[in-house]
Amino acid sequence: MLRPIAKMEPNSRKNESFVPSFTDLDGFLTEHNSNVVWLLVATILSCGWIIYLTYYNSRNLGLILTLVLNRLYKNGYVHIGSFSFSVLSGKVMFREIYYINEDVSIRIQDG
């Protein structure tokens, strides 16, 4: 059997936020062991940074190079999928480079 939904008065609930305020956060850290909380935060942020560097940094660098090259070069379209360089091993790697002009179209898969 279906039950009717109870109506809530508009002013019956306070405006609650999911984001804690600074006083709530300070109270939580003093109540709990704050070193463990900061260790957890640092570990999660470090994992996120390593995942970004491993998978997305070269693609973002390729996007930035694409935008800069297309801004400077007006006679065609240049697209760089990903670009990375390694100073320690002396490598420059790129992937999916397109050069499209009125007369010619060049595509480089990997290099």
PDB file of C-alpha atoms in Angstrom:
ATOM      1  CA  MET A   1       0.000   0.000   0.000  1.00  0.00           C
ATOM      2  CA  LEU A   2       1.287   3.455  -0.837  1.00  0.00           C
ATOM      3  CA  ARG A   3       1.788   5.895   1.975  1.00  0.00           C
ATOM      4  CA  PRO A   4       1.385   9.624   1.424  1.00  0.00           C
ATOM      5  CA  ILE A   5       4.551  11.690   1.560  1.00  0.00           C
ATOM      6  CA  ALA A   6       4.654  13.981   4.548  1.00  0.00           C
ATOM      7  CA  LYS A   7       4.850  17.627   3.667  1.00  0.00           C
ATOM      8  CA  MET A   8       7.736  19.527   5.160  1.00  0.00           C
ATOM      9  CA  GLU A   9       7.367  23.098   6.187  1.00  0.00           C
ATOM     10  CA  PRO A  10       9.785  25.394   4.322  1.00  0.00           C
ATOM     11  CA  ASN A  11      11.384  26.699   7.532  1.00  0.00           C
ATOM     12  CA  SER A  12      11.448  23.378   9.387  1.00  0.00           C
ATOM     13  CA  ARG A  13      14.977  22.489   8.252  1.00  0.00           C
ATOM     14  CA  LYS A  14      18.046  24.638   8.578  1.00  0.00           C
ATOM     15  CA  ASN A  15      20.184  25.314   5.549  1.00  0.00           C
ATOM     16  CA  GLU A  16      22.687  22.514   5.910  1.00  0.00           C
ATOM     17  CA  SER A  17      25.730  22.228   3.721  1.00  0.00           C
ATOM     18  CA  PHE A  18      27.771  19.188   2.779  1.00  0.00           C
ATOM     19  CA  VAL A  19      30.981  21.205   3.097  1.00  0.00           C
ATOM     20  CA  PRO A  20      32.032  21.581   6.734  1.00  0.00           C
ATOM     21  CA  SER A  21      32.931  24.986   8.107  1.00  0.00           C
ATOM     22  CA  PHE A  22      36.331  25.768   9.585  1.00  0.00           C
ATOM     23  CA  THR A  23      35.022  25.442  13.149  1.00  0.00           C
ATOM     24  CA  ASP A  24      33.549  22.017  12.362  1.00  0.00           C
ATOM     25  CA  LEU A  25      36.816  20.937  10.767  1.00  0.00           C
ATOM     26  CA  ASP A  26      38.865  22.213  13.698  1.00  0.00           C
ATOM     27  CA  GLY A  27      36.610  20.371  16.132  1.00  0.00           C
ATOM     28  CA  PHE A  28      36.890  17.162  14.109  1.00  0.00           C
ATOM     29  CA  LEU A  29      40.685  17.362  13.965  1.00  0.00           C
ATOM     30  CA  THR A  30      41.045  17.998  17.682  1.00  0.00           C
ATOM     31  CA  GLU A  31      38.589  15.219  18.501  1.00  0.00           C
ATOM     32  CA  HIS A  32      40.327  12.671  16.271  1.00  0.00           C
ATOM     33  CA  ASN A  33      44.023  12.123  15.760  1.00  0.00           C
ATOM     34  CA  SER A  34      44.828  14.830  13.215  1.00  0.00           C
ATOM     35  CA  ASN A  35      48.069  13.165  12.079  1.00  0.00           C
ATOM     36  CA  VAL A  36      46.119  10.213  10.715  1.00  0.00           C
ATOM     37  CA  VAL A  37      43.685  12.503   8.913  1.00  0.00           C
ATOM     38  CA  TRP A  38      46.499  14.498   7.309  1.00  0.00           C
ATOM     39  CA  LEU A  39      48.273  11.264   6.348  1.00  0.00           C
ATOM     40  CA  LEU A  40      45.106  10.083   4.604  1.00  0.00           C
ATOM     41  CA  VAL A  41      44.679  13.422   2.807  1.00  0.00           C
ATOM     42  CA  ALA A  42      48.326  13.441   1.682  1.00  0.00           C
ATOM     43  CA  THR A  43      48.107   9.844   0.464  1.00  0.00           C
ATOM     44  CA  ILE A  44      44.949  10.485  -1.572  1.00  0.00           C
ATOM     45  CA  LEU A  45      46.388  13.666  -3.109  1.00  0.00           C
ATOM     46  CA  SER A  46      49.678  11.912  -3.923  1.00  0.00           C
ATOM     47  CA  CYS A  47      47.857   9.071  -5.663  1.00  0.00           C
ATOM     48  CA  GLY A  48      45.810  11.568  -7.653  1.00  0.00           C
ATOM     49  CA  TRP A  49      48.948  13.500  -8.671  1.00  0.00           C
ATOM     50  CA  ILE A  50      50.760  10.324  -9.781  1.00  0.00           C
ATOM     51  CA  ILE A  51      47.736   9.230 -11.851  1.00  0.00           C
ATOM     52  CA  TYR A  52      47.593  12.686 -13.462  1.00  0.00           C
ATOM     53  CA  LEU A  53      51.300  12.661 -14.321  1.00  0.00           C
ATOM     54  CA  THR A  54      51.164   9.120 -15.668  1.00  0.00           C
ATOM     55  CA  TYR A  55      48.088   9.346 -17.862  1.00  0.00           C
ATOM     56  CA  TYR A  56      47.077  12.951 -18.533  1.00  0.00           C
ATOM     57  CA  ASN A  57      50.086  15.276 -18.406  1.00  0.00           C
ATOM     58  CA  SER A  58      51.326  14.448 -21.924  1.00  0.00           C
ATOM     59  CA  ARG A  59      47.818  14.883 -23.350  1.00  0.00           C
ATOM     60  CA  ASN A  60      47.391  18.274 -21.711  1.00  0.00           C
ATOM     61  CA  LEU A  61      50.821  19.330 -22.976  1.00  0.00           C
ATOM     62  CA  GLY A  62      49.780  18.210 -26.479  1.00  0.00           C
ATOM     63  CA  LEU A  63      46.592  20.265 -26.210  1.00  0.00           C
ATOM     64  CA  ILE A  64      48.557  23.355 -25.155  1.00  0.00           C
ATOM     65  CA  LEU A  65      51.043  22.893 -28.008  1.00  0.00           C
ATOM     66  CA  THR A  66      48.156  22.448 -30.463  1.00  0.00           C
ATOM     67  CA  LEU A  67      46.559  25.700 -29.343  1.00  0.00           C
ATOM     68  CA  VAL A  68      49.854  27.615 -29.506  1.00  0.00           C
ATOM     69  CA  LEU A  69      50.825  26.258 -32.934  1.00  0.00           C
ATOM     70  CA  ASN A  70      47.396  26.961 -34.425  1.00  0.00           C
ATOM     71  CA  ARG A  71      47.529  30.489 -33.033  1.00  0.00           C
ATOM     72  CA  LEU A  72      50.932  31.098 -34.659  1.00  0.00           C
ATOM     73  CA  TYR A  73      50.422  29.194 -37.917  1.00  0.00           C
ATOM     74  CA  LYS A  74      47.459  30.450 -39.943  1.00  0.00           C
ATOM     75  CA  ASN A  75      47.827  28.543 -43.248  1.00  0.00           C
ATOM     76  CA  GLY A  76      46.673  25.168 -41.979  1.00  0.00           C
ATOM     77  CA  TYR A  77      45.664  23.107 -38.980  1.00  0.00           C
ATOM     78  CA  VAL A  78      48.103  21.327 -36.674  1.00  0.00           C
ATOM     79  CA  HIS A  79      46.950  18.809 -34.054  1.00  0.00           C
ATOM     80  CA  ILE A  80      49.185  17.112 -31.471  1.00  0.00           C
ATOM     81  CA  GLY A  81      47.514  14.301 -29.508  1.00  0.00           C
ATOM     82  CA  SER A  82      50.185  13.930 -26.838  1.00  0.00           C
ATOM     83  CA  PHE A  83      53.707  15.218 -26.335  1.00  0.00           C
ATOM     84  CA  SER A  84      56.195  14.220 -23.684  1.00  0.00           C
ATOM     85  CA  PHE A  85      59.889  14.598 -23.141  1.00  0.00           C
ATOM     86  CA  SER A  86      62.217  12.985 -20.677  1.00  0.00           C
ATOM     87  CA  VAL A  87      65.320  14.905 -19.665  1.00  0.00           C
ATOM     88  CA  LEU A  88      66.956  11.995 -17.863  1.00  0.00           C
ATOM     89  CA  SER A  89      66.740   9.525 -20.751  1.00  0.00           C
ATOM     90  CA  GLY A  90      66.894  12.185 -23.483  1.00  0.00           C
ATOM     91  CA  LYS A  91      63.674  11.177 -25.247  1.00  0.00           C
ATOM     92  CA  VAL A  92      61.055  13.225 -27.027  1.00  0.00           C
ATOM     93  CA  MET A  93      57.838  11.309 -27.710  1.00  0.00           C
ATOM     94  CA  PHE A  94      54.724  12.387 -29.571  1.00  0.00           C
ATOM     95  CA  ARG A  95      51.573  10.729 -30.791  1.00  0.00           C
ATOM     96  CA  GLU A  96      48.833  11.553 -33.316  1.00  0.00           C
ATOM     97  CA  ILE A  97      50.194  14.587 -35.120  1.00  0.00           C
ATOM     98  CA  TYR A  98      48.016  15.928 -37.932  1.00  0.00           C
ATOM     99  CA  TYR A  99      48.942  18.628 -40.378  1.00  0.00           C
ATOM    100  CA  ILE A 100      46.074  19.619 -42.641  1.00  0.00           C
ATOM    101  CA  ASN A 101      46.506  22.207 -45.359  1.00  0.00           C
ATOM    102  CA  GLU A 102      44.591  23.110 -48.532  1.00  0.00           C
ATOM    103  CA  ASP A 103      47.023  21.057 -50.624  1.00  0.00           C
ATOM    104  CA  VAL A 104      48.287  18.283 -48.353  1.00  0.00           C
ATOM    105  CA  SER A 105      47.327  16.259 -45.329  1.00  0.00           C
ATOM    106  CA  ILE A 106      49.963  14.540 -43.185  1.00  0.00           C
ATOM    107  CA  ARG A 107      49.279  12.196 -40.287  1.00  0.00           C
ATOM    108  CA  ILE A 108      51.953  10.816 -37.950  1.00  0.00           C
ATOM    109  CA  GLN A 109      50.802   8.045 -35.611  1.00  0.00           C
ATOM    110  CA  ASP A 110      53.765   7.636 -33.299  1.00  0.00           C
ATOM    111  CA  GLY A 111      57.222   9.049 -32.972  1.00  0.00           C
TER     112      GLY A 111
END
